[in-house]
Amino acid sequence: MAASASNTLDGLTLEVAVIGSGVGGLYALQRLRDQLGLQAEAFDDAGGVGGTWYWNRYPGCRVDTDASVYCYSFDEDLFRSWQWSERYPRQPEVLAYLNAVADKHDLKRSIHFNTRILAAHWDETAAVWRLTTARGEAVAARYLVEGVGLLSSANLPVFPGAERFQGQIYHAARWPEAAGDLAGKRIGVIGTGSTGIQLVTALAPTAGHLLVFQRTPQYVVPLGCGPFPAERRAQMTADPAGYVARTLNTAAVFGLEESTTPALSVSAAARQQVYEAAWQKGGGFGFMLETFGDIIISREANDTATDFIRAKIRQIVQDPALAEKLCPRDLYAKRPLAVDGYYDCFNRDNVTLVDLQAAPIVEIDESGIRTSHEHMPLDVIIFATGFDAVTGNYLKIDTVGRHGRRLQQQWAKGPDAFMGMTIADFPNLFMIFGPFGPFTSQPLVHEYQINWMTNLMRHARAGGYRTIDTDPHAQENWVARCCRGAELTLFPQVDSWINGGNVPGKPRASMFFMEGMAAYMQQLDEIVREDYAPFVLGR
Ligand code: NA7
């Protein structure tokens, strides 16, 4: 660890400060320190590397993206040689991988753990960011790179009386080691998104009784867990650069054969076959992306997918009334969910669905949860209630740019940003996977963004420029393009973290570039060809 004693950081002056040591922050640090030779150090309020994989240690946690694209490519030897045990590795394996990367590149010596950055204020005269840690230390840096996490700021709904509960109570994204083995206990899981469904399938076999508190039913398809496929490893090792380039040159960067066939261009019987094959194969995101090309843009196409999944739910769940409660009625237009055996859990005697649409939670008391219908005694309550996504962690840092502009005010009605990486009037500040970046899987796209933003820094430094700011008109046009693109999809029509609709009081806004990674990279190439015209460089 770079520093742990109090006040050792006070007065530290860096060329680059990186916030976060998750997937994005670790590579940013390696790139800036080792490839660009800058004096770069990172700060993380966690006690170790890993970001989301450090904090999310709940039972059943695993990555539901193919491991071949959920990894780094910058270290080709590691890309070739890392032996993933499973196609969708569990959290301990992902965390072990990130630690191995950090150790191999000796990154931990440049990371200040247990160090939260509370404020970042731009000093126009000195052209540096002035950071304040939670211990009150002052750090200065010419550039600020924020890898604070897209899905990292926990959403913790307030239920009256929660502080009185005498049992164990956790948010899945802050899972403590002390939680211990929950076998035999009466457990309540609130929330049925990606996290909730992983918890349910992991806990159902051993729980004394598992109560699943469901507010909105969602479409869950099989993931198809199993050993890491040998043919996939062969593709990765034969031509790593080609594999990564092909993966990046898709819309969503999941390592899938994305379909371009419209759902209604084939007969009903052929469609059924395609969906059935995808269901049998598992593969999660593939059900949305590999079956037909218009599921997320055409309501009619979407209906064909949702009819199929509802039929599966009715087939699997033996109690017809329960099956109806588990059947979603809205569009299949949230982040797709995938886990093996979810609906089978509801055939177990020790699993009960609590339908919060019929009877909402009224309070938590000393011994359990009370809905408007009944009181349910519990030993453990788990919040799987999601995140203040995309903007949440940026807004936790008191960030003040040029002309005294405060990010919290600037984003009060929804974010604005350029290419998911910069914000006008916040010079020399770079976000990894910030608002209005591509709607894709993350690690390879992190690398791509980090390479691009650091090339821009190198370009500015080579020209003797101290500051890089974003042209507000370029930003406005980009945000408008992203909003137009989002409106062509079905995502804005359903409340979810994709549009801020999951957190009460959060402005509902488009926050992604939905035209795909290939189009995003073309746009970034165009900016380089224009000699970085959308940026204002200053001496
Ligand atoms: P999600 O996908 O946002 O799901 C959160 C769940 O929690 C969802 O079922 C919500 O129901 C439920 N929720 C939220 N607030 C409440 C309250 N107040 N009462 C009852 N239920 C509530 O979060 P996840 O952690 O599962 O996944 C987020 C991402 O992290 C995931 O996409 C991965 O990329 C990693 P709702 O649907 O809002 O009615």
Coordinates of C-alpha atoms and ligand atoms in Angstrom, one line a residue:
M1 CA 0.0 0.0 0.0
A2 CA 1.4 3.4 -1.0
A3 CA 0.4 5.1 2.3
S4 CA -1.6 4.3 5.3
A5 CA -0.6 6.4 8.2
S6 CA -2.6 9.5 8.7
N7 CA -1.5 12.7 7.0
T8 CA 1.1 11.1 4.9
L9 CA -0.7 12.3 1.8
D10 CA -1.0 15.9 2.8
G11 CA 0.8 18.0 0.2
L12 CA 1.2 15.2 -2.3
T13 CA 1.5 16.6 -5.8
L14 CA 1.0 14.3 -8.8
E15 CA 0.8 14.5 -12.5
V16 CA -2.3 12.2 -12.5
A17 CA -4.6 11.2 -9.7
V18 CA -6.8 8.2 -10.4
I19 CA -9.8 7.6 -8.3
G20 CA -10.7 3.9 -8.0
S21 CA -8.8 0.7 -8.4
G22 CA -11.4 -1.5 -10.0
V23 CA -11.2 -2.8 -13.5
G24 CA -10.9 0.7 -15.0
G25 CA -8.8 2.4 -12.4
L26 CA -6.2 -0.4 -12.4
Y27 CA -5.6 -0.2 -16.1
A28 CA -5.6 3.6 -16.0
L29 CA -2.8 3.5 -13.4
Q30 CA -0.8 1.0 -15.4
R31 CA -1.1 2.9 -18.6
L32 CA -0.4 6.3 -17.1
R33 CA 2.5 5.3 -14.8
D34 CA 4.1 2.5 -16.8
Q35 CA 3.3 3.2 -20.5
L36 CA 3.3 7.1 -20.4
G37 CA 5.8 7.4 -17.6
L38 CA 3.8 9.9 -15.6
Q39 CA 3.7 10.3 -11.9
A40 CA 0.4 8.7 -11.3
E41 CA -1.2 7.3 -8.1
A42 CA -4.6 6.0 -7.3
F43 CA -7.0 6.4 -4.4
D44 CA -9.6 3.9 -3.3
D45 CA -11.8 3.8 -0.2
A46 CA -11.7 0.0 -0.3
G47 CA -9.1 -2.0 1.5
G48 CA -7.9 -3.7 -1.7
V49 CA -8.2 -3.6 -5.5
G50 CA -11.2 -4.9 -7.5
G51 CA -13.8 -2.1 -7.2
T52 CA -17.2 -3.8 -7.6
W53 CA -15.6 -7.2 -7.3
Y54 CA -14.1 -6.1 -4.0
W55 CA -17.4 -5.1 -2.5
N56 CA -19.9 -7.6 -4.0
R57 CA -19.1 -10.8 -2.1
Y58 CA -22.6 -12.0 -1.7
P59 CA -23.5 -15.7 -2.1
G60 CA -24.0 -16.5 -5.8
C61 CA -22.1 -13.5 -7.1
R62 CA -20.6 -14.1 -10.5
V63 CA -20.0 -12.3 -13.8
D64 CA -22.7 -13.0 -16.3
T65 CA -20.6 -11.8 -19.2
D66 CA -18.3 -14.3 -21.0
A67 CA -14.9 -14.3 -19.3
S68 CA -13.2 -14.0 -22.7
V69 CA -14.4 -10.4 -22.9
Y70 CA -14.5 -9.7 -19.2
C71 CA -10.7 -9.3 -18.9
Y72 CA -7.9 -7.1 -20.0
S73 CA -6.1 -7.4 -23.3
F74 CA -3.2 -5.0 -22.8
D75 CA -1.0 -7.7 -21.3
E76 CA -1.1 -10.2 -24.2
D77 CA 0.8 -12.9 -22.2
L78 CA -1.8 -12.7 -19.5
F79 CA -4.6 -12.7 -22.0
R80 CA -3.3 -15.9 -23.5
S81 CA -2.3 -17.7 -20.4
W82 CA -5.0 -16.9 -17.7
Q83 CA -6.9 -20.1 -17.1
W84 CA -10.5 -19.1 -16.4
S85 CA -12.1 -22.1 -14.7
E86 CA -15.6 -21.2 -15.8
R87 CA -17.2 -19.3 -18.7
Y88 CA -19.0 -17.0 -16.2
P89 CA -16.5 -16.9 -13.2
R90 CA -17.6 -16.4 -9.6
Q91 CA -16.6 -13.3 -7.7
P92 CA -13.6 -14.8 -5.9
E93 CA -12.1 -15.8 -9.3
V94 CA -12.6 -12.4 -10.8
L95 CA -11.2 -10.7 -7.7
A96 CA -8.2 -13.1 -7.8
Y97 CA -7.6 -12.2 -11.4
L98 CA -7.7 -8.5 -10.7
N99 CA -5.2 -9.0 -7.8
A100 CA -3.0 -11.0 -10.1
V101 CA -2.9 -8.2 -12.6
A102 CA -2.2 -5.7 -9.9
D103 CA 0.6 -7.8 -8.5
K104 CA 2.2 -8.7 -11.9
H105 CA 2.4 -5.0 -12.7
D106 CA 3.3 -3.9 -9.2
L107 CA 0.4 -1.5 -9.1
K108 CA -0.5 -1.7 -5.4
R109 CA 2.6 0.3 -4.4
S110 CA 0.9 3.3 -6.2
I111 CA -2.5 2.9 -4.7
H112 CA -3.7 4.6 -1.5
F113 CA -6.3 2.2 -0.1
N114 CA -8.8 3.1 2.6
T115 CA -8.7 6.6 1.2
R116 CA -11.9 8.3 0.1
I117 CA -11.7 11.4 -2.0
L118 CA -14.4 13.8 -0.9
A119 CA -13.7 16.8 -3.0
A120 CA -12.1 17.8 -6.3
H121 CA -11.8 21.5 -7.0
W122 CA -10.2 23.0 -10.1
D123 CA -7.5 25.6 -9.5
E124 CA -7.4 27.8 -12.6
T125 CA -4.3 29.6 -11.7
A126 CA -2.1 26.6 -11.1
A127 CA -4.1 24.5 -13.6
V128 CA -4.4 21.6 -11.2
W129 CA -7.1 19.6 -9.4
R130 CA -7.0 20.1 -5.7
L131 CA -8.4 17.0 -4.0
T132 CA -9.4 16.5 -0.4
T133 CA -9.4 13.1 1.3
A134 CA -11.8 12.0 4.0
R135 CA -8.9 12.5 6.5
G136 CA -8.6 16.1 5.4
E137 CA -5.4 15.6 3.4
A138 CA -4.8 17.9 0.4
V139 CA -3.5 16.4 -2.9
A140 CA -2.9 18.2 -6.1
A141 CA -2.8 16.7 -9.6
R142 CA -2.7 18.1 -13.2
Y143 CA -5.1 15.4 -14.4
L144 CA -7.9 13.6 -12.7
V145 CA -9.0 10.2 -14.0
E146 CA -12.2 8.9 -12.3
G147 CA -12.8 5.1 -12.5
V148 CA -15.5 5.3 -9.8
G149 CA -17.8 2.6 -11.2
L150 CA -21.0 2.6 -13.3
L151 CA -22.9 0.4 -10.8
S152 CA -21.2 1.0 -7.5
S153 CA -23.1 3.6 -5.5
A154 CA -25.6 1.4 -3.5
N155 CA -29.3 2.3 -3.6
L156 CA -30.6 1.7 -0.1
P157 CA -34.4 2.3 0.2
V158 CA -35.5 3.5 3.6
F159 CA -38.1 1.3 5.3
P160 CA -39.4 2.6 8.7
G161 CA -38.0 0.6 11.6
A162 CA -35.0 -1.0 9.8
E163 CA -32.7 0.2 12.6
R164 CA -34.6 -1.9 15.1
F165 CA -34.1 -5.2 13.3
Q166 CA -32.3 -7.6 15.7
G167 CA -31.1 -10.0 13.0
Q168 CA -28.4 -9.6 10.2
I169 CA -29.2 -6.9 7.7
Y170 CA -27.0 -6.3 4.6
H171 CA -26.9 -4.6 1.2
A172 CA -25.5 -7.2 -1.2
A173 CA -23.0 -4.7 -2.6
R174 CA -21.4 -4.2 0.9
W175 CA -21.3 -7.9 1.9
P176 CA -19.3 -8.4 5.0
E177 CA -17.0 -11.3 5.7
A178 CA -18.8 -11.6 9.0
A179 CA -22.0 -12.6 7.3
G180 CA -21.0 -16.2 7.7
D181 CA -22.9 -19.2 6.6
L182 CA -26.7 -18.6 6.2
A183 CA -27.7 -22.2 5.9
G184 CA -30.9 -23.0 7.9
K185 CA -31.8 -19.4 8.4
R186 CA -35.0 -17.5 7.5
I187 CA -33.8 -15.1 4.9
G188 CA -35.6 -12.3 3.1
V189 CA -34.2 -11.0 -0.2
I190 CA -35.6 -7.6 -1.3
G191 CA -35.1 -7.1 -5.0
T192 CA -35.1 -9.4 -8.0
G193 CA -32.6 -7.7 -10.4
S194 CA -29.3 -9.4 -11.5
T195 CA -28.1 -9.4 -7.8
G196 CA -31.4 -10.7 -6.3
I197 CA -31.7 -13.6 -8.7
Q198 CA -28.1 -14.7 -8.1
L199 CA -28.8 -14.6 -4.3
V200 CA -32.0 -16.5 -4.7
T201 CA -30.6 -19.4 -6.7
A202 CA -27.5 -19.6 -4.4
L203 CA -29.4 -19.5 -1.1
A204 CA -32.5 -21.5 -2.0
P205 CA -30.9 -25.0 -1.6
T206 CA -29.7 -24.4 2.0
A207 CA -32.0 -21.6 3.5
G208 CA -34.3 -22.6 6.3
H209 CA -36.8 -20.5 4.5
L210 CA -36.2 -18.0 1.7
L211 CA -38.7 -15.1 1.2
V212 CA -38.3 -13.3 -2.2
F213 CA -39.7 -9.8 -2.0
Q214 CA -40.5 -9.0 -5.6
R215 CA -41.8 -5.5 -6.6
T216 CA -41.6 -5.9 -10.4
P217 CA -41.2 -9.3 -12.1
Q218 CA -38.4 -9.5 -14.6
Y219 CA -37.5 -11.7 -17.6
V220 CA -34.8 -14.2 -16.4
V221 CA -33.2 -16.6 -18.9
P222 CA -30.7 -19.4 -18.3
L223 CA -27.0 -18.4 -18.2
G224 CA -25.5 -21.7 -19.2
C225 CA -22.8 -21.9 -16.6
G226 CA -20.0 -24.4 -17.2
P227 CA -16.3 -24.8 -17.7
F228 CA -14.5 -22.2 -19.9
P229 CA -14.9 -23.6 -23.5
A230 CA -11.7 -25.0 -25.0
E231 CA -12.6 -23.6 -28.5
R232 CA -13.0 -20.1 -27.0
R233 CA -9.6 -20.4 -25.4
A234 CA -8.1 -21.6 -28.7
Q235 CA -9.5 -18.5 -30.4
M236 CA -8.1 -16.2 -27.8
T237 CA -4.6 -17.7 -27.8
A238 CA -4.3 -18.1 -31.5
D239 CA -4.8 -14.4 -32.3
P240 CA -5.4 -12.2 -29.2
A241 CA -5.3 -8.9 -31.1
G242 CA -7.7 -10.2 -33.7
Y243 CA -10.0 -11.6 -31.1
V244 CA -10.2 -8.3 -29.2
A245 CA -10.6 -6.2 -32.4
R246 CA -13.5 -8.4 -33.6
T247 CA -15.1 -8.2 -30.2
L248 CA -14.8 -4.4 -30.1
N249 CA -16.2 -4.1 -33.6
T250 CA -19.7 -5.2 -32.5
A251 CA -22.5 -3.3 -31.0
A252 CA -22.4 -4.5 -27.4
V253 CA -18.9 -6.1 -27.0
F254 CA -20.2 -9.3 -25.3
G255 CA -18.3 -11.7 -27.6
L256 CA -21.6 -12.7 -29.2
E257 CA -22.7 -13.2 -32.8
E258 CA -25.2 -10.4 -32.8
S259 CA -28.2 -11.1 -35.0
T260 CA -29.4 -8.7 -37.7
T261 CA -32.4 -10.8 -38.5
P262 CA -35.8 -9.1 -37.7
A263 CA -37.9 -11.3 -35.5
L264 CA -40.9 -11.1 -37.8
S265 CA -39.0 -11.8 -40.9
V266 CA -39.2 -15.6 -40.1
S267 CA -42.2 -17.8 -39.5
A268 CA -43.6 -18.3 -36.0
A269 CA -42.2 -21.9 -36.0
A270 CA -38.7 -20.8 -37.0
R271 CA -38.8 -18.1 -34.3
Q272 CA -39.8 -20.6 -31.7
Q273 CA -36.8 -22.8 -32.7
V274 CA -34.4 -19.8 -32.4
Y275 CA -35.7 -18.9 -29.0
E276 CA -35.7 -22.5 -27.8
A277 CA -32.1 -23.0 -29.0
A278 CA -31.0 -19.9 -27.1
W279 CA -32.9 -21.0 -24.0
Q280 CA -31.3 -24.4 -24.1
K281 CA -27.8 -23.0 -24.7
G282 CA -28.2 -20.4 -22.0
G283 CA -25.8 -17.5 -22.4
G284 CA -27.8 -14.7 -20.9
F285 CA -27.2 -11.6 -23.0
G286 CA -27.3 -13.8 -26.1
F287 CA -31.0 -14.3 -25.7
M288 CA -31.5 -10.6 -26.3
L289 CA -28.7 -10.1 -28.8
E290 CA -28.1 -13.3 -30.7
T291 CA -31.7 -14.4 -31.5
F292 CA -33.0 -11.4 -33.5
G293 CA -31.7 -8.0 -34.3
D294 CA -34.7 -5.9 -33.4
I295 CA -35.8 -7.1 -29.9
I296 CA -34.7 -3.9 -28.3
I297 CA -36.0 -1.6 -31.0
S298 CA -39.3 -3.1 -32.2
R299 CA -42.3 -3.6 -29.9
E300 CA -43.6 -6.4 -32.0
A301 CA -40.3 -8.2 -32.0
N302 CA -40.0 -7.6 -28.3
D303 CA -43.5 -9.2 -27.8
T304 CA -42.3 -12.4 -29.5
A305 CA -39.5 -12.7 -27.0
T306 CA -41.6 -11.9 -23.9
D307 CA -44.4 -14.4 -25.0
F308 CA -41.7 -17.1 -25.2
I309 CA -40.2 -16.4 -21.8
R310 CA -43.7 -16.2 -20.1
A311 CA -44.5 -19.5 -21.6
K312 CA -41.3 -20.9 -20.1
I313 CA -42.2 -19.5 -16.7
R314 CA -45.7 -21.1 -16.9
Q315 CA -44.1 -24.4 -17.9
I316 CA -41.5 -24.4 -15.1
V317 CA -43.4 -23.1 -12.1
Q318 CA -45.9 -25.8 -11.0
D319 CA -48.3 -23.5 -9.2
P320 CA -50.2 -21.6 -11.9
A321 CA -51.1 -18.7 -9.7
L322 CA -47.5 -18.3 -8.6
A323 CA -46.3 -18.5 -12.2
E324 CA -48.6 -15.6 -13.1
K325 CA -47.1 -13.5 -10.3
L326 CA -43.6 -14.2 -11.7
C327 CA -44.6 -13.3 -15.3
P328 CA -43.6 -9.8 -16.2
R329 CA -46.1 -7.8 -18.3
D330 CA -43.9 -5.0 -19.5
L331 CA -41.3 -4.8 -22.2
Y332 CA -38.1 -6.9 -22.2
A333 CA -36.1 -3.6 -22.1
K334 CA -34.0 -3.6 -19.0
R335 CA -30.5 -4.9 -18.7
P336 CA -31.2 -8.6 -19.5
L337 CA -31.0 -11.0 -16.6
A338 CA -29.6 -14.5 -16.7
V339 CA -29.1 -17.2 -14.1
D340 CA -29.5 -20.9 -14.2
G341 CA -32.5 -22.4 -12.4
Y342 CA -34.2 -19.2 -11.1
Y343 CA -37.8 -20.2 -11.8
D344 CA -37.2 -23.8 -10.5
C345 CA -36.5 -22.3 -7.1
F346 CA -40.1 -21.4 -6.7
N347 CA -41.1 -25.1 -6.8
R348 CA -39.2 -25.6 -3.5
D349 CA -41.1 -25.8 -0.2
N350 CA -38.6 -23.5 1.5
V351 CA -39.0 -20.6 -1.1
T352 CA -41.9 -18.2 -1.0
L353 CA -42.6 -15.3 -3.3
V354 CA -43.8 -12.1 -1.6
D355 CA -45.6 -10.0 -4.2
L356 CA -45.0 -6.4 -3.2
Q357 CA -47.4 -5.1 -5.8
A358 CA -50.2 -6.9 -4.0
A359 CA -48.9 -6.0 -0.5
P360 CA -46.1 -3.5 -0.1
I361 CA -43.6 -3.4 2.7
V362 CA -44.9 -1.2 5.5
E363 CA -42.0 -1.5 8.0
I364 CA -39.2 -3.6 9.3
D365 CA -39.3 -4.3 13.0
E366 CA -37.2 -6.2 15.6
S367 CA -38.1 -9.6 14.2
G368 CA -38.8 -9.3 10.5
I369 CA -40.7 -7.5 7.7
R370 CA -44.3 -6.4 7.8
T371 CA -46.2 -5.9 4.5
S372 CA -49.7 -4.4 4.3
H373 CA -50.9 -8.0 4.4
E374 CA -48.8 -9.8 7.1
H375 CA -45.7 -10.0 9.3
M376 CA -42.9 -12.3 8.3
P377 CA -40.3 -13.3 10.9
L378 CA -36.7 -13.3 9.6
D379 CA -33.1 -13.9 10.7
V380 CA -31.5 -12.2 7.8
I381 CA -32.6 -9.3 5.5
I382 CA -30.7 -8.7 2.3
F383 CA -31.2 -5.6 0.2
A384 CA -30.6 -6.4 -3.5
T385 CA -32.0 -3.1 -4.4
G386 CA -29.5 -1.9 -6.9
F387 CA -27.5 1.2 -7.5
D388 CA -27.6 4.9 -8.2
A389 CA -26.1 4.0 -11.5
V390 CA -23.8 5.9 -13.9
T391 CA -23.8 9.3 -12.2
G392 CA -24.1 8.2 -8.5
N393 CA -20.5 8.0 -7.5
Y394 CA -19.4 11.1 -9.5
L395 CA -21.9 13.1 -7.6
K396 CA -20.6 11.9 -4.2
I397 CA -17.4 13.8 -4.9
D398 CA -17.9 17.6 -4.4
T399 CA -16.5 18.5 -7.9
V400 CA -16.1 22.1 -8.8
G401 CA -14.8 23.0 -12.3
R402 CA -14.2 26.3 -14.1
H403 CA -16.2 29.4 -13.2
G404 CA -17.1 27.8 -9.9
R405 CA -19.4 25.3 -11.7
R406 CA -20.4 22.5 -9.3
L407 CA -21.1 19.1 -10.9
Q408 CA -24.0 18.5 -8.5
Q409 CA -25.8 21.6 -9.8
Q410 CA -24.8 21.0 -13.4
W411 CA -26.2 17.5 -13.4
A412 CA -29.2 18.3 -11.2
K413 CA -31.6 17.6 -14.1
G414 CA -29.6 14.9 -15.6
P415 CA -25.9 14.6 -16.8
D416 CA -24.1 16.1 -19.7
A417 CA -20.8 14.8 -20.9
F418 CA -18.8 14.2 -24.0
M419 CA -18.1 10.7 -25.4
G420 CA -18.6 9.3 -21.9
M421 CA -15.2 10.7 -20.9
T422 CA -15.1 14.5 -20.4
I423 CA -17.3 17.4 -19.3
A424 CA -17.2 20.9 -20.6
D425 CA -15.8 23.4 -18.0
F426 CA -14.2 20.5 -16.0
P427 CA -10.8 20.6 -17.7
N428 CA -8.3 17.8 -17.3
L429 CA -11.0 15.6 -15.8
F430 CA -11.5 12.2 -17.5
M431 CA -14.2 9.7 -16.6
I432 CA -13.9 6.0 -17.4
F433 CA -17.4 4.8 -18.6
G434 CA -19.0 8.1 -17.6
P435 CA -22.4 9.3 -18.9
F436 CA -23.0 9.1 -22.6
G437 CA -20.5 6.4 -23.2
P438 CA -21.3 3.3 -25.2
F439 CA -23.9 0.8 -23.8
T440 CA -21.6 -2.2 -23.8
S441 CA -19.9 -4.7 -21.5
Q442 CA -17.1 -2.9 -19.7
P443 CA -13.4 -4.1 -19.4
L444 CA -12.3 -4.0 -23.1
V445 CA -14.2 -0.7 -23.5
H446 CA -12.5 0.7 -20.4
E447 CA -9.1 -0.1 -22.0
Y448 CA -10.2 1.5 -25.3
Q449 CA -11.4 4.7 -23.5
I450 CA -8.3 4.8 -21.3
N451 CA -6.0 4.4 -24.4
W452 CA -7.9 7.2 -26.1
M453 CA -8.0 9.7 -23.3
T454 CA -4.3 9.1 -22.4
N455 CA -3.4 9.6 -26.1
L456 CA -5.2 13.0 -25.9
M457 CA -3.2 13.8 -22.7
R458 CA 0.0 12.9 -24.5
H459 CA -1.0 15.0 -27.5
A460 CA -1.6 18.0 -25.2
R461 CA 1.6 17.6 -23.3
A462 CA 3.6 17.3 -26.5
G463 CA 2.2 20.6 -27.6
G464 CA 3.1 22.2 -24.3
Y465 CA -0.6 22.6 -23.3
R466 CA -1.5 22.5 -19.6
T467 CA -5.3 22.2 -20.0
I468 CA -7.7 20.1 -22.0
D469 CA -11.3 21.3 -22.0
T470 CA -14.4 20.2 -24.0
D471 CA -16.1 22.5 -26.5
P472 CA -19.6 22.9 -25.0
H473 CA -21.2 22.8 -28.5
A474 CA -19.6 19.5 -29.3
Q475 CA -20.9 18.2 -26.0
E476 CA -24.4 19.5 -26.7
N477 CA -24.4 17.8 -30.1
W478 CA -23.1 14.6 -28.6
V479 CA -25.8 14.5 -25.9
A480 CA -28.5 15.3 -28.4
R481 CA -27.3 12.4 -30.6
C482 CA -27.2 10.0 -27.7
C483 CA -30.8 11.1 -26.7
R484 CA -32.1 10.7 -30.2
G485 CA -30.4 7.2 -30.4
A486 CA -31.9 6.1 -27.1
E487 CA -35.4 7.2 -28.3
L488 CA -35.1 4.7 -31.1
T489 CA -34.8 1.9 -28.6
L490 CA -37.3 0.5 -26.1
F491 CA -35.1 1.2 -23.1
P492 CA -36.6 4.6 -22.2
Q493 CA -40.0 3.0 -22.0
V494 CA -39.3 0.9 -18.9
D495 CA -38.0 2.3 -15.6
S496 CA -34.5 0.9 -14.8
W497 CA -31.0 2.0 -13.8
I498 CA -30.3 2.6 -17.5
N499 CA -32.4 5.7 -17.4
G500 CA -32.3 6.6 -13.7
G501 CA -35.9 5.4 -13.2
N502 CA -34.9 3.0 -10.5
V503 CA -34.0 5.5 -7.8
P504 CA -36.8 7.7 -6.4
G505 CA -36.2 11.4 -7.1
K506 CA -33.4 10.8 -9.6
P507 CA -33.9 12.7 -12.8
R508 CA -35.0 10.4 -15.6
A509 CA -32.5 10.8 -18.4
S510 CA -30.8 9.1 -21.3
M511 CA -27.3 8.3 -20.1
F512 CA -25.8 6.1 -22.9
F513 CA -24.7 6.1 -26.6
M514 CA -26.9 3.4 -28.0
E515 CA -25.5 3.2 -31.6
G516 CA -23.0 0.5 -30.6
M517 CA -19.2 0.3 -30.0
A518 CA -18.3 0.2 -33.6
A519 CA -20.0 3.5 -34.2
Y520 CA -18.5 4.9 -31.0
M521 CA -14.9 4.0 -32.1
Q522 CA -15.6 5.5 -35.6
Q523 CA -16.5 8.8 -33.8
L524 CA -13.4 8.7 -31.7
D525 CA -11.2 8.1 -34.8
E526 CA -12.9 11.0 -36.5
I527 CA -12.0 13.3 -33.6
V528 CA -8.4 12.2 -33.8
R529 CA -8.4 12.9 -37.6
E530 CA -9.8 16.3 -36.9
D531 CA -6.8 16.9 -34.6
Y532 CA -9.0 16.8 -31.5
A533 CA -11.2 19.7 -32.7
P534 CA -13.9 19.2 -30.1
F535 CA -11.3 20.0 -27.4
V536 CA -9.9 23.4 -26.4
L537 CA -6.3 23.2 -25.4
G538 CA -4.8 25.9 -23.2
R539 CA -1.4 27.0 -22.1
Ligands
NA7_1 P1 -31.3 -3.7 -10.2 O1 -31.3 -4.4 -11.5 O2 -31.6 -2.2 -10.2 O3 -32.5 -4.4 -9.3 C1 -32.9 -3.8 -8.1 C2 -34.1 -4.6 -7.6 O4 -34.5 -4.0 -6.3 C3 -35.3 -4.5 -8.5 O5 -36.0 -5.8 -8.4 C4 -36.1 -3.4 -7.8 O6 -37.5 -3.5 -8.1 C5 -35.9 -3.7 -6.4 N1 -36.1 -2.6 -5.5 C6 -35.5 -1.4 -5.5 N2 -36.0 -0.6 -4.6 C7 -37.0 -1.3 -4.0 C8 -37.9 -1.0 -2.9 N3 -37.9 0.2 -2.3 N4 -38.8 -2.0 -2.5 C9 -38.7 -3.2 -3.1 N5 -37.9 -3.5 -4.2 C10 -37.0 -2.6 -4.6 O7 -30.1 -3.9 -9.3 P2 -29.1 -5.2 -9.2 O8 -28.2 -5.0 -8.1 O9 -29.9 -6.4 -9.2 O10 -28.3 -5.1 -10.6 C11 -27.7 -3.9 -11.0 C12 -26.6 -4.1 -11.9 O11 -25.4 -4.5 -11.2 C13 -26.8 -5.2 -12.9 O12 -27.5 -4.8 -14.0 C14 -25.4 -5.7 -13.2 O13 -24.8 -5.0 -14.3 C15 -24.6 -5.3 -11.9 P3 -38.2 -2.7 -9.3 O14 -37.8 -3.4 -10.5 O15 -37.5 -1.3 -9.3 O16 -39.6 -2.6 -9.0

